[in-house]
């Protein structure tokens, strides 16, 4: 199926998609701060430059967009046009996530992935529940955690 907009319009639309400070990320940050957690944003010295870094807990939190990381949920659908391009891009993101996971484990750092589907979409669990799970995980000793929607 052909794109419904011209190449220049599509380029402008795609350039407006943020990599940092997305709405889900800001919601999680504000919620964690309100719960008393203090953090740094996108530290360059931590593998993967996590969205949220909590030094006290040696914990990196990544707030992932389901589309960009090819999450198996209701929010992800592989585009029909330029399929090779998108498969390559999404697989590269997945590979990078796996490398970052290994680097964090080598440094004995903890990792929590919060998926966009936990905060929006048909299977969302909501911000309050997500923050509750995140707080429980932070206070635990678990090296790895994941919060996702129900579908």
Short mmCIF file of C-alpha atoms in Angstrom, two decimals:
data_model
loop_
_atom_site.label_atom_id
_atom_site.label_comp_id
_atom_site.label_asym_id
_atom_site.label_seq_id
_atom_site.Cartn_x
_atom_site.Cartn_y
_atom_site.Cartn_z
CA UNK A 1 0.00 0.00 0.00
CA UNK A 2 1.34 3.42 -0.91
CA UNK A 3 1.91 6.08 1.72
CA UNK A 4 -0.95 8.54 2.09
CA UNK A 5 1.37 11.56 2.38
CA UNK A 6 4.31 12.72 0.27
CA UNK A 7 7.91 12.01 1.28
CA UNK A 8 8.60 15.52 2.62
CA UNK A 9 5.51 15.44 4.86
CA UNK A 10 6.36 11.93 6.12
CA UNK A 11 9.93 13.05 6.86
CA UNK A 12 8.67 16.04 8.84
CA UNK A 13 6.22 13.84 10.76
CA UNK A 14 8.88 11.26 11.62
CA UNK A 15 11.40 13.92 12.71
CA UNK A 16 8.88 15.11 15.30
CA UNK A 17 8.92 11.77 17.14
CA UNK A 18 10.89 12.18 20.32
CA UNK A 19 13.62 9.84 21.55
CA UNK A 20 13.78 11.41 24.99
CA UNK A 21 11.27 13.08 27.29
CA UNK A 22 8.27 11.27 25.84
CA UNK A 23 4.90 11.57 27.58
CA UNK A 24 5.11 8.06 29.12
CA UNK A 25 8.66 8.76 30.34
CA UNK A 26 7.70 12.10 31.92
CA UNK A 27 4.65 10.52 33.60
CA UNK A 28 6.81 7.81 35.16
CA UNK A 29 9.45 10.33 36.25
CA UNK A 30 6.93 12.63 37.91
CA UNK A 31 5.24 9.69 39.62
CA UNK A 32 8.49 8.24 40.95
CA UNK A 33 9.56 11.66 42.23
CA UNK A 34 6.21 12.08 44.01
CA UNK A 35 6.84 8.71 45.69
CA UNK A 36 10.16 10.01 47.02
CA UNK A 37 12.55 8.42 44.52
CA UNK A 38 15.43 10.59 43.31
CA UNK A 39 17.10 9.97 40.00
CA UNK A 40 19.28 11.20 37.17
CA UNK A 41 18.17 11.45 33.54
CA UNK A 42 19.96 9.81 30.61
CA UNK A 43 23.40 9.45 32.27
CA UNK A 44 26.11 8.95 29.67
CA UNK A 45 28.25 6.80 31.99
CA UNK A 46 25.58 4.07 32.35
CA UNK A 47 25.20 1.57 29.47
CA UNK A 48 22.24 2.41 27.25
CA UNK A 49 21.82 5.90 28.75
CA UNK A 50 18.68 4.85 30.65
CA UNK A 51 15.67 7.13 30.74
CA UNK A 52 15.84 7.11 34.54
CA UNK A 53 18.88 6.17 36.68
CA UNK A 54 18.48 5.68 40.43
CA UNK A 55 22.03 5.55 41.91
CA UNK A 56 20.83 4.58 45.41
CA UNK A 57 19.24 1.43 43.98
CA UNK A 58 21.83 0.85 41.21
CA UNK A 59 18.80 0.66 38.93
CA UNK A 60 18.29 1.72 35.32
CA UNK A 61 14.72 2.24 34.12
CA UNK A 62 13.93 2.20 30.42
CA UNK A 63 10.50 3.41 29.26
CA UNK A 64 10.08 1.68 25.90
CA UNK A 65 7.71 2.53 23.08
CA UNK A 66 6.08 -0.72 21.99
CA UNK A 67 6.37 0.07 18.28
CA UNK A 68 10.04 1.06 18.30
CA UNK A 69 11.14 -2.04 20.21
CA UNK A 70 8.79 -4.51 18.52
CA UNK A 71 6.96 -5.46 21.70
CA UNK A 72 4.55 -8.38 21.51
CA UNK A 73 1.40 -6.46 22.44
CA UNK A 74 -1.67 -4.80 20.97
CA UNK A 75 0.23 -1.56 20.28
CA UNK A 76 2.73 -3.14 17.88
CA UNK A 77 1.98 -3.91 14.26
CA UNK A 78 4.68 -4.24 11.64
CA UNK A 79 4.08 -1.63 8.91
CA UNK A 80 3.04 -2.99 5.53
CA UNK A 81 5.11 -0.53 3.50
CA UNK A 82 8.92 -0.61 3.48
CA UNK A 83 8.74 -3.81 5.52
CA UNK A 84 12.46 -4.63 5.10
CA UNK A 85 13.43 -1.20 6.43
CA UNK A 86 11.19 -1.47 9.48
CA UNK A 87 12.17 -5.06 10.29
CA UNK A 88 15.83 -4.07 10.13
CA UNK A 89 15.30 -0.99 12.30
CA UNK A 90 13.23 -2.78 14.96
CA UNK A 91 15.60 -5.77 15.05
CA UNK A 92 18.54 -3.39 15.52
CA UNK A 93 16.71 -1.83 18.49
CA UNK A 94 16.11 -5.29 19.97
CA UNK A 95 19.77 -6.24 19.47
CA UNK A 96 20.89 -3.02 21.14
CA UNK A 97 18.56 -3.72 24.08
CA UNK A 98 20.16 -7.17 24.49
CA UNK A 99 23.70 -5.71 24.40
CA UNK A 100 22.76 -3.07 26.97
CA UNK A 101 21.28 -5.80 29.18
CA UNK A 102 24.59 -7.70 29.06
CA UNK A 103 26.63 -4.57 29.86
CA UNK A 104 24.39 -3.71 32.81
CA UNK A 105 24.69 -7.28 34.14
CA UNK A 106 28.49 -7.18 33.85
CA UNK A 107 28.50 -4.03 36.01
CA UNK A 108 25.99 -5.61 38.46
CA UNK A 109 23.42 -2.93 37.68
CA UNK A 110 19.69 -3.60 37.78
CA UNK A 111 17.28 -3.02 34.89
CA UNK A 112 13.55 -2.33 34.75
CA UNK A 113 11.70 -2.07 31.45
CA UNK A 114 8.40 -0.21 31.50
CA UNK A 115 6.49 -0.74 28.28
CA UNK A 116 4.21 1.85 26.74
CA UNK A 117 1.34 -0.68 26.75
CA UNK A 118 1.31 -0.56 30.56
CA UNK A 119 0.30 3.10 30.34
CA UNK A 120 -1.97 3.23 27.30
CA UNK A 121 -3.89 1.02 24.93
CA UNK A 122 -6.46 -1.72 25.44
CA UNK A 123 -4.45 -3.72 27.97
CA UNK A 124 -3.14 -0.83 30.04
CA UNK A 125 -2.76 -1.27 33.78
CA UNK A 126 -2.54 2.47 34.42
CA UNK A 127 0.04 4.85 35.81
CA UNK A 128 -0.70 4.24 39.49
CA UNK A 129 -0.38 0.46 39.15
CA UNK A 130 2.76 0.85 37.04
CA UNK A 131 4.34 3.13 39.64
CA UNK A 132 3.37 0.71 42.42
CA UNK A 133 5.06 -2.18 40.60
CA UNK A 134 8.11 -0.03 39.90
CA UNK A 135 8.40 1.00 43.57
CA UNK A 136 8.14 -2.63 44.70
CA UNK A 137 10.80 -3.66 42.21
CA UNK A 138 13.14 -0.83 43.22
CA UNK A 139 12.93 -1.85 46.88
CA UNK A 140 13.54 -5.51 46.01
CA UNK A 141 16.84 -7.12 45.08
CA UNK A 142 15.64 -8.41 41.70
CA UNK A 143 18.24 -7.71 39.01
CA UNK A 144 15.68 -7.58 36.19
CA UNK A 145 12.09 -6.39 35.98
CA UNK A 146 9.44 -5.72 33.38
CA UNK A 147 6.11 -3.92 33.56
CA UNK A 148 3.74 -4.39 30.64
CA UNK A 149 0.07 -4.24 29.81
CA UNK A 150 -2.21 -7.22 30.22
CA UNK A 151 -2.50 -8.12 26.51
#
